[in-house]
């Protein structure tokens, strides 16, 4: 049944990206100067989880890479590498201009020396940029004549409310690309495309695809996970087609997988805050901060912690009730 498992993975970038033509054109126009060995326009891509922000950025960059020789693309998810060194190290390694640099011993200045000395135009995709600990590297990247940034986060206003004026002014000058949640019909098209690329012909019918769209509720990441889990279950059971009942049977496993993947991406301090909330079931803000300070080896400041908690809520990992000192947190169910 499964012909190409890559097409059933969340990180797969399809040959054709559906229902984002206007956004593709906008980002492509921002990057077009790179074809003439000039830096492009910085972009900020926002939208809800599962709206295809990361896939969109990677898709446009890969299209540009096919047309341009002197370009390198670097990607980092700031959830898992939110320190300045971690971000720079990951970007340069992914762009293949810093694979010899040691994360433990390389000073920040050397990363920027490597960027300045590069003969390539560099496009850096910074995913989940709103959780960065230190925006100093972002400001420095803005100043590099051969660097173009594609920044990604869920909510532009929430991001900008937590950064200083220098960052705000630069980000506001970037081209804004706002994605809306997918409609059910669009999810059907996305799932159909993935099935055509990854499954044998005829195994996915219209009714089953509609069930996937209903359960995904506009989240393409969940829809793809449902398709993958259903296909794997069908193979295990020797079935030759997928069915609505099969999709419903794996729905808990698929949504839990998406939830767990988000948890795995968390940095050390974000994960600690999440684990404290998760283990407590429900916990007040004061108690949460007290336990965090007891367990963290080098606790972050309270404003940084509040920013982390806001990000955990936006990514659907925790829920907050109330505000300020009276806030209470509980773990969100997948």
mmCIF file of C-alpha atoms in Angstrom:
data_model
loop_
_atom_site.group_PDB
_atom_site.id
_atom_site.type_symbol
_atom_site.label_atom_id
_atom_site.label_comp_id
_atom_site.label_asym_id
_atom_site.label_seq_id
_atom_site.Cartn_x
_atom_site.Cartn_y
_atom_site.Cartn_z
ATOM 1 C CA UNK A 1 0.000 0.000 0.000
ATOM 2 C CA UNK A 2 2.777 2.470 0.927
ATOM 3 C CA UNK A 3 4.893 3.255 -2.154
ATOM 4 C CA UNK A 4 6.876 6.232 -0.826
ATOM 5 C CA UNK A 5 6.834 6.751 2.935
ATOM 6 C CA UNK A 6 8.516 10.141 2.574
ATOM 7 C CA UNK A 7 5.313 11.664 1.213
ATOM 8 C CA UNK A 8 3.482 10.672 4.402
ATOM 9 C CA UNK A 9 5.838 12.550 6.704
ATOM 10 C CA UNK A 10 5.102 16.007 8.027
ATOM 11 C CA UNK A 11 8.469 17.434 6.940
ATOM 12 C CA UNK A 12 8.037 16.294 3.311
ATOM 13 C CA UNK A 13 7.997 19.210 0.827
ATOM 14 C CA UNK A 14 5.752 18.279 -2.133
ATOM 15 C CA UNK A 15 6.531 18.998 -5.765
ATOM 16 C CA UNK A 16 3.390 21.127 -5.927
ATOM 17 C CA UNK A 17 2.126 23.192 -2.991
ATOM 18 C CA UNK A 18 -1.631 23.564 -3.108
ATOM 19 C CA UNK A 19 -3.798 26.525 -2.095
ATOM 20 C CA UNK A 20 -0.919 28.884 -1.380
ATOM 21 C CA UNK A 21 -0.344 30.382 -4.853
ATOM 22 C CA UNK A 22 -0.629 34.023 -3.773
ATOM 23 C CA UNK A 23 1.735 33.476 -0.864
ATOM 24 C CA UNK A 24 4.200 31.596 -3.083
ATOM 25 C CA UNK A 25 4.198 34.486 -5.548
ATOM 26 C CA UNK A 26 4.715 37.042 -2.781
ATOM 27 C CA UNK A 27 7.660 35.254 -1.157
ATOM 28 C CA UNK A 28 9.172 34.445 -4.565
ATOM 29 C CA UNK A 29 9.102 38.125 -5.481
ATOM 30 C CA UNK A 30 10.890 38.935 -2.205
ATOM 31 C CA UNK A 31 13.637 36.431 -3.013
ATOM 32 C CA UNK A 32 13.954 37.220 -6.718
ATOM 33 C CA UNK A 33 16.907 39.662 -6.339
ATOM 34 C CA UNK A 34 18.996 36.700 -5.187
ATOM 35 C CA UNK A 35 18.994 35.462 -8.780
ATOM 36 C CA UNK A 36 21.106 38.558 -9.556
ATOM 37 C CA UNK A 37 23.419 37.925 -6.587
ATOM 38 C CA UNK A 38 21.671 40.552 -4.450
ATOM 39 C CA UNK A 39 20.066 40.000 -1.073
ATOM 40 C CA UNK A 40 16.301 39.580 -1.090
ATOM 41 C CA UNK A 41 13.634 41.158 1.071
ATOM 42 C CA UNK A 42 13.146 39.720 4.559
ATOM 43 C CA UNK A 43 9.765 38.083 5.180
ATOM 44 C CA UNK A 44 7.676 37.247 8.249
ATOM 45 C CA UNK A 45 5.328 34.299 7.743
ATOM 46 C CA UNK A 46 2.532 33.948 10.325
ATOM 47 C CA UNK A 47 -0.551 31.791 10.786
ATOM 48 C CA UNK A 48 -2.077 29.068 12.973
ATOM 49 C CA UNK A 49 -0.497 25.673 13.600
ATOM 50 C CA UNK A 50 -0.906 23.347 10.654
ATOM 51 C CA UNK A 51 -1.385 26.169 8.124
ATOM 52 C CA UNK A 52 1.765 25.159 6.227
ATOM 53 C CA UNK A 53 4.100 28.010 7.204
ATOM 54 C CA UNK A 54 7.255 25.894 7.306
ATOM 55 C CA UNK A 55 6.369 23.928 4.188
ATOM 56 C CA UNK A 56 5.674 27.167 2.317
ATOM 57 C CA UNK A 57 9.056 28.679 3.233
ATOM 58 C CA UNK A 58 10.957 25.527 2.348
ATOM 59 C CA UNK A 59 9.030 25.062 -0.902
ATOM 60 C CA UNK A 60 9.811 28.558 -2.213
ATOM 61 C CA UNK A 61 13.459 28.269 -1.167
ATOM 62 C CA UNK A 62 13.829 24.909 -2.883
ATOM 63 C CA UNK A 63 12.322 26.334 -6.071
ATOM 64 C CA UNK A 64 14.844 29.179 -5.944
ATOM 65 C CA UNK A 65 17.672 26.735 -5.271
ATOM 66 C CA UNK A 66 16.818 24.903 -8.496
ATOM 67 C CA UNK A 67 17.183 28.122 -10.490
ATOM 68 C CA UNK A 68 20.198 29.730 -8.825
ATOM 69 C CA UNK A 69 23.719 28.387 -8.376
ATOM 70 C CA UNK A 70 25.188 30.733 -5.783
ATOM 71 C CA UNK A 71 22.656 30.240 -2.998
ATOM 72 C CA UNK A 72 22.568 28.226 0.211
ATOM 73 C CA UNK A 73 19.529 27.606 2.420
ATOM 74 C CA UNK A 74 19.723 27.164 6.189
ATOM 75 C CA UNK A 75 16.844 26.127 8.461
ATOM 76 C CA UNK A 76 16.490 26.153 12.239
ATOM 77 C CA UNK A 77 13.551 25.507 14.553
ATOM 78 C CA UNK A 78 14.106 27.928 17.411
ATOM 79 C CA UNK A 79 12.023 25.790 19.765
ATOM 80 C CA UNK A 80 14.816 23.238 19.928
ATOM 81 C CA UNK A 81 17.771 25.600 19.393
ATOM 82 C CA UNK A 82 16.732 28.838 21.044
ATOM 83 C CA UNK A 83 20.144 30.049 22.271
ATOM 84 C CA UNK A 84 22.143 32.377 20.044
ATOM 85 C CA UNK A 85 24.934 29.852 19.546
ATOM 86 C CA UNK A 86 22.492 27.024 18.881
ATOM 87 C CA UNK A 87 20.639 29.014 16.244
ATOM 88 C CA UNK A 88 23.777 30.144 14.406
ATOM 89 C CA UNK A 89 25.365 26.698 14.565
ATOM 90 C CA UNK A 90 22.277 24.982 13.156
ATOM 91 C CA UNK A 91 21.793 27.540 10.382
ATOM 92 C CA UNK A 92 25.386 27.351 9.152
ATOM 93 C CA UNK A 93 25.536 23.574 9.294
ATOM 94 C CA UNK A 94 22.272 23.268 7.384
ATOM 95 C CA UNK A 95 23.524 25.766 4.793
ATOM 96 C CA UNK A 96 26.709 23.689 4.419
ATOM 97 C CA UNK A 97 29.046 26.559 5.260
ATOM 98 C CA UNK A 98 29.828 25.632 8.861
ATOM 99 C CA UNK A 99 29.981 21.881 9.227
ATOM 100 C CA UNK A 100 33.518 22.074 10.595
ATOM 101 C CA UNK A 101 32.564 24.451 13.426
ATOM 102 C CA UNK A 102 32.145 23.090 16.942
ATOM 103 C CA UNK A 103 29.038 24.185 18.808
ATOM 104 C CA UNK A 104 30.836 23.984 22.128
ATOM 105 C CA UNK A 105 33.954 25.988 21.292
ATOM 106 C CA UNK A 106 33.083 28.348 18.421
ATOM 107 C CA UNK A 107 32.600 32.006 19.445
ATOM 108 C CA UNK A 108 29.674 33.901 17.959
ATOM 109 C CA UNK A 109 32.012 36.211 16.032
ATOM 110 C CA UNK A 110 33.429 33.297 14.057
ATOM 111 C CA UNK A 111 29.990 32.332 12.788
ATOM 112 C CA UNK A 112 29.554 35.831 11.423
ATOM 113 C CA UNK A 113 33.052 35.771 9.938
ATOM 114 C CA UNK A 114 32.040 32.630 8.077
ATOM 115 C CA UNK A 115 28.855 34.313 6.832
ATOM 116 C CA UNK A 116 30.714 37.415 5.643
ATOM 117 C CA UNK A 117 33.391 35.318 3.928
ATOM 118 C CA UNK A 118 30.848 33.174 2.097
ATOM 119 C CA UNK A 119 30.571 33.578 -1.667
ATOM 120 C CA UNK A 120 26.922 32.533 -1.516
ATOM 121 C CA UNK A 121 23.697 34.419 -1.034
ATOM 122 C CA UNK A 122 22.261 32.896 2.149
ATOM 123 C CA UNK A 123 18.578 32.422 2.930
ATOM 124 C CA UNK A 124 17.993 31.559 6.577
ATOM 125 C CA UNK A 125 14.612 30.199 7.688
ATOM 126 C CA UNK A 126 14.031 30.847 11.392
ATOM 127 C CA UNK A 127 11.016 28.797 12.479
ATOM 128 C CA UNK A 128 9.191 29.613 15.741
ATOM 129 C CA UNK A 129 11.291 32.762 16.011
ATOM 130 C CA UNK A 130 9.191 34.142 18.863
ATOM 131 C CA UNK A 131 10.803 31.788 21.421
ATOM 132 C CA UNK A 132 14.383 33.000 20.967
ATOM 133 C CA UNK A 133 16.251 33.740 24.196
ATOM 134 C CA UNK A 134 18.487 36.342 22.611
ATOM 135 C CA UNK A 135 17.594 38.476 19.593
ATOM 136 C CA UNK A 136 21.141 39.810 19.222
ATOM 137 C CA UNK A 137 22.001 37.325 16.438
ATOM 138 C CA UNK A 138 18.796 38.262 14.606
ATOM 139 C CA UNK A 139 19.841 41.917 14.582
ATOM 140 C CA UNK A 140 23.318 40.953 13.406
ATOM 141 C CA UNK A 141 21.937 38.744 10.636
ATOM 142 C CA UNK A 142 19.883 41.690 9.412
ATOM 143 C CA UNK A 143 23.128 43.608 8.900
ATOM 144 C CA UNK A 144 24.767 40.986 6.665
ATOM 145 C CA UNK A 145 24.580 42.026 2.976
ATOM 146 C CA UNK A 146 24.399 38.421 1.741
ATOM 147 C CA UNK A 147 21.688 37.205 4.157
ATOM 148 C CA UNK A 148 17.923 37.116 3.575
ATOM 149 C CA UNK A 149 15.678 36.033 6.436
ATOM 150 C CA UNK A 150 12.399 34.119 6.312
ATOM 151 C CA UNK A 151 10.992 34.330 9.843
ATOM 152 C CA UNK A 152 8.101 32.154 11.001
ATOM 153 C CA UNK A 153 5.792 32.386 14.011
ATOM 154 C CA UNK A 154 2.130 31.907 14.862
ATOM 155 C CA UNK A 155 1.170 35.431 15.963
ATOM 156 C CA UNK A 156 2.977 38.580 14.835
ATOM 157 C CA UNK A 157 1.485 40.801 17.549
ATOM 158 C CA UNK A 158 2.393 38.377 20.331
ATOM 159 C CA UNK A 159 5.921 38.117 18.953
ATOM 160 C CA UNK A 160 6.480 41.855 18.678
ATOM 161 C CA UNK A 161 5.024 42.559 22.121
ATOM 162 C CA UNK A 162 7.929 40.671 23.706
ATOM 163 C CA UNK A 163 10.881 42.229 21.859
ATOM 164 C CA UNK A 164 12.622 45.597 22.075
ATOM 165 C CA UNK A 165 12.208 48.487 19.652
ATOM 166 C CA UNK A 166 15.264 47.564 17.584
ATOM 167 C CA UNK A 167 13.812 44.146 16.769
ATOM 168 C CA UNK A 168 10.328 45.566 16.274
ATOM 169 C CA UNK A 169 11.493 48.126 13.724
ATOM 170 C CA UNK A 170 13.319 45.537 11.645
ATOM 171 C CA UNK A 171 10.565 42.929 11.752
ATOM 172 C CA UNK A 172 7.863 45.484 10.902
ATOM 173 C CA UNK A 173 9.892 46.418 7.820
ATOM 174 C CA UNK A 174 9.810 42.804 6.598
ATOM 175 C CA UNK A 175 7.191 41.692 4.097
ATOM 176 C CA UNK A 176 4.298 40.160 6.022
ATOM 177 C CA UNK A 177 2.833 36.881 4.744
ATOM 178 C CA UNK A 178 -0.251 35.821 6.715
ATOM 179 C CA UNK A 179 -1.679 32.342 6.243
ATOM 180 C CA UNK A 180 -5.241 31.441 7.119
ATOM 181 C CA UNK A 181 -6.417 28.102 8.449
ATOM 182 C CA UNK A 182 -7.178 25.568 5.727
ATOM 183 C CA UNK A 183 -10.797 24.837 4.809
ATOM 184 C CA UNK A 184 -11.963 21.213 4.759
ATOM 185 C CA UNK A 185 -11.956 21.192 0.954
ATOM 186 C CA UNK A 186 -8.336 22.349 0.939
ATOM 187 C CA UNK A 187 -7.358 19.662 3.450
ATOM 188 C CA UNK A 188 -8.979 17.099 1.135
ATOM 189 C CA UNK A 189 -6.797 18.306 -1.739
ATOM 190 C CA UNK A 190 -3.645 18.205 0.418
ATOM 191 C CA UNK A 191 -4.372 14.682 1.657
ATOM 192 C CA UNK A 192 -5.218 13.520 -1.864
ATOM 193 C CA UNK A 193 -1.905 14.889 -3.119
ATOM 194 C CA UNK A 194 0.024 13.118 -0.376
ATOM 195 C CA UNK A 195 -1.829 9.870 -1.092
ATOM 196 C CA UNK A 196 -1.048 10.121 -4.810
ATOM 197 C CA UNK A 197 2.629 10.628 -4.005
ATOM 198 C CA UNK A 198 2.943 8.022 -1.272
ATOM 199 C CA UNK A 199 0.251 5.347 -1.622
ATOM 200 C CA UNK A 200 -0.818 2.841 -4.248
ATOM 201 C CA UNK A 201 -3.595 4.012 -6.601
ATOM 202 C CA UNK A 202 -7.188 3.578 -5.443
ATOM 203 C CA UNK A 203 -6.592 3.036 -1.718
ATOM 204 C CA UNK A 204 -8.058 6.404 -0.632
ATOM 205 C CA UNK A 205 -11.668 7.212 -1.547
ATOM 206 C CA UNK A 206 -13.596 10.456 -1.244
ATOM 207 C CA UNK A 207 -15.468 9.454 1.927
ATOM 208 C CA UNK A 208 -12.289 8.498 3.790
ATOM 209 C CA UNK A 209 -10.591 11.701 2.700
ATOM 210 C CA UNK A 210 -13.577 13.661 4.017
ATOM 211 C CA UNK A 211 -13.295 11.911 7.374
ATOM 212 C CA UNK A 212 -9.641 12.886 7.605
ATOM 213 C CA UNK A 213 -10.545 16.506 6.857
ATOM 214 C CA UNK A 214 -13.297 16.510 9.498
ATOM 215 C CA UNK A 215 -10.983 15.135 12.183
ATOM 216 C CA UNK A 216 -8.074 17.409 11.230
ATOM 217 C CA UNK A 217 -10.207 20.561 11.640
ATOM 218 C CA UNK A 218 -8.051 22.631 9.301
ATOM 219 C CA UNK A 219 -4.685 21.406 10.595
ATOM 220 C CA UNK A 220 -2.662 19.925 7.726
ATOM 221 C CA UNK A 221 -0.134 18.423 10.137
ATOM 222 C CA UNK A 222 -2.865 16.395 11.851
ATOM 223 C CA UNK A 223 -4.374 15.404 8.498
ATOM 224 C CA UNK A 224 -1.067 14.015 7.245
ATOM 225 C CA UNK A 225 -0.549 12.133 10.506
ATOM 226 C CA UNK A 226 -4.025 10.595 10.180
ATOM 227 C CA UNK A 227 -3.259 9.467 6.632
ATOM 228 C CA UNK A 228 0.068 7.942 7.683
ATOM 229 C CA UNK A 229 -1.348 6.119 10.707
ATOM 230 C CA UNK A 230 -4.282 4.770 8.689
ATOM 231 C CA UNK A 231 -1.969 3.515 5.934
ATOM 232 C CA UNK A 232 0.342 1.826 8.433
ATOM 233 C CA UNK A 233 -2.623 0.166 10.193
ATOM 234 C CA UNK A 234 -4.010 -1.024 6.854
ATOM 235 C CA UNK A 235 -0.678 -2.597 5.940
ATOM 236 C CA UNK A 236 -0.477 -4.330 9.314
ATOM 237 C CA UNK A 237 -3.960 -5.752 8.865
ATOM 238 C CA UNK A 238 -3.474 -6.708 5.207
ATOM 239 C CA UNK A 239 -6.164 -4.339 3.911
ATOM 240 C CA UNK A 240 -6.151 -3.047 0.352
ATOM 241 C CA UNK A 241 -7.896 0.269 1.002
ATOM 242 C CA UNK A 242 -8.479 2.867 3.698
ATOM 243 C CA UNK A 243 -11.880 3.488 5.287
ATOM 244 C CA UNK A 244 -13.524 6.123 7.509
ATOM 245 C CA UNK A 245 -13.672 3.605 10.356
ATOM 246 C CA UNK A 246 -9.961 2.892 10.067
ATOM 247 C CA UNK A 247 -9.149 6.604 10.199
ATOM 248 C CA UNK A 248 -11.333 7.073 13.284
ATOM 249 C CA UNK A 249 -9.633 4.093 14.935
ATOM 250 C CA UNK A 250 -6.187 5.701 14.625
ATOM 251 C CA UNK A 251 -7.245 9.299 15.340
ATOM 252 C CA UNK A 252 -6.094 9.266 18.977
ATOM 253 C CA UNK A 253 -2.693 7.874 18.009
ATOM 254 C CA UNK A 254 -2.235 10.435 15.229
ATOM 255 C CA UNK A 255 -3.144 13.466 17.334
ATOM 256 C CA UNK A 256 -1.024 12.214 20.224
ATOM 257 C CA UNK A 257 1.942 11.851 17.861
ATOM 258 C CA UNK A 258 1.607 15.485 16.721
ATOM 259 C CA UNK A 259 1.348 16.602 20.347
ATOM 260 C CA UNK A 260 4.372 14.543 21.426
ATOM 261 C CA UNK A 261 6.438 15.854 18.525
ATOM 262 C CA UNK A 262 5.780 19.415 19.671
ATOM 263 C CA UNK A 263 6.948 18.449 23.168
ATOM 264 C CA UNK A 264 10.127 16.852 21.793
ATOM 265 C CA UNK A 265 11.070 20.108 20.074
ATOM 266 C CA UNK A 266 11.008 22.121 23.306
ATOM 267 C CA UNK A 267 14.193 23.542 24.750
ATOM 268 C CA UNK A 268 15.323 22.525 28.240
ATOM 269 C CA UNK A 269 13.549 25.299 30.137
ATOM 270 C CA UNK A 270 10.385 25.150 28.067
ATOM 271 C CA UNK A 271 10.198 21.410 28.605
ATOM 272 C CA UNK A 272 10.708 21.820 32.359
ATOM 273 C CA UNK A 273 7.815 24.301 32.566
ATOM 274 C CA UNK A 274 5.632 21.971 30.504
ATOM 275 C CA UNK A 275 6.514 18.943 32.631
ATOM 276 C CA UNK A 276 5.708 20.774 35.863
ATOM 277 C CA UNK A 277 2.281 21.742 34.507
ATOM 278 C CA UNK A 278 1.682 18.280 33.050
ATOM 279 C CA UNK A 279 2.599 16.443 36.263
ATOM 280 C CA UNK A 280 0.448 18.742 38.383
ATOM 281 C CA UNK A 281 -2.579 18.499 36.142
ATOM 282 C CA UNK A 282 -3.452 22.042 37.145
ATOM 283 C CA UNK A 283 -1.215 24.523 38.920
ATOM 284 C CA UNK A 284 -1.249 28.168 39.938
ATOM 285 C CA UNK A 285 1.284 30.634 38.556
ATOM 286 C CA UNK A 286 3.068 31.214 41.885
ATOM 287 C CA UNK A 287 3.443 27.490 42.557
ATOM 288 C CA UNK A 288 4.624 26.885 38.998
ATOM 289 C CA UNK A 289 7.359 29.516 39.281
ATOM 290 C CA UNK A 290 8.413 28.185 42.689
ATOM 291 C CA UNK A 291 8.801 24.630 41.415
ATOM 292 C CA UNK A 292 10.615 25.840 38.318
ATOM 293 C CA UNK A 293 13.143 27.775 40.406
ATOM 294 C CA UNK A 294 13.719 24.709 42.576
ATOM 295 C CA UNK A 295 14.327 22.381 39.629
ATOM 296 C CA UNK A 296 16.130 24.579 37.076
ATOM 297 C CA UNK A 297 19.921 24.668 37.371
ATOM 298 C CA UNK A 298 20.091 28.221 35.986
ATOM 299 C CA UNK A 299 16.555 29.644 36.076
ATOM 300 C CA UNK A 300 15.478 32.070 33.393
ATOM 301 C CA UNK A 301 14.032 35.449 34.377
ATOM 302 C CA UNK A 302 10.313 35.742 35.064
ATOM 303 C CA UNK A 303 9.612 37.707 31.870
ATOM 304 C CA UNK A 304 11.372 35.001 29.850
ATOM 305 C CA UNK A 305 9.384 32.299 31.631
ATOM 306 C CA UNK A 306 6.120 34.094 30.910
ATOM 307 C CA UNK A 307 7.119 34.289 27.259
ATOM 308 C CA UNK A 308 7.805 30.554 27.276
ATOM 309 C CA UNK A 309 4.416 29.872 28.863
ATOM 310 C CA UNK A 310 2.698 32.041 26.248
ATOM 311 C CA UNK A 311 4.420 30.062 23.504
ATOM 312 C CA UNK A 312 3.421 26.736 25.067
ATOM 313 C CA UNK A 313 -0.173 27.937 25.036
ATOM 314 C CA UNK A 314 -0.002 29.061 21.394
ATOM 315 C CA UNK A 315 1.370 25.657 20.391
ATOM 316 C CA UNK A 316 -1.525 23.915 22.123
ATOM 317 C CA UNK A 317 0.533 22.265 24.879
ATOM 318 C CA UNK A 318 -0.940 24.074 27.898
ATOM 319 C CA UNK A 319 -4.031 26.133 28.681
ATOM 320 C CA UNK A 320 -4.104 29.254 30.830
ATOM 321 C CA UNK A 321 -6.996 30.529 32.914
ATOM 322 C CA UNK A 322 -6.993 33.979 34.468
ATOM 323 C CA UNK A 323 -4.218 36.541 34.264
ATOM 324 C CA UNK A 324 -1.206 37.892 36.195
ATOM 325 C CA UNK A 325 -0.678 36.381 39.653
ATOM 326 C CA UNK A 326 -4.040 34.616 39.633
ATOM 327 C CA UNK A 327 -3.255 32.593 36.526
ATOM 328 C CA UNK A 328 -3.696 28.853 36.561
ATOM 329 C CA UNK A 329 -2.220 26.448 34.024
ATOM 330 C CA UNK A 330 -3.164 22.970 32.936
ATOM 331 C CA UNK A 331 -1.808 20.607 30.320
ATOM 332 C CA UNK A 332 -3.807 20.555 27.090
ATOM 333 C CA UNK A 333 -5.033 17.203 25.892
ATOM 334 C CA UNK A 334 -4.001 16.195 22.353
#
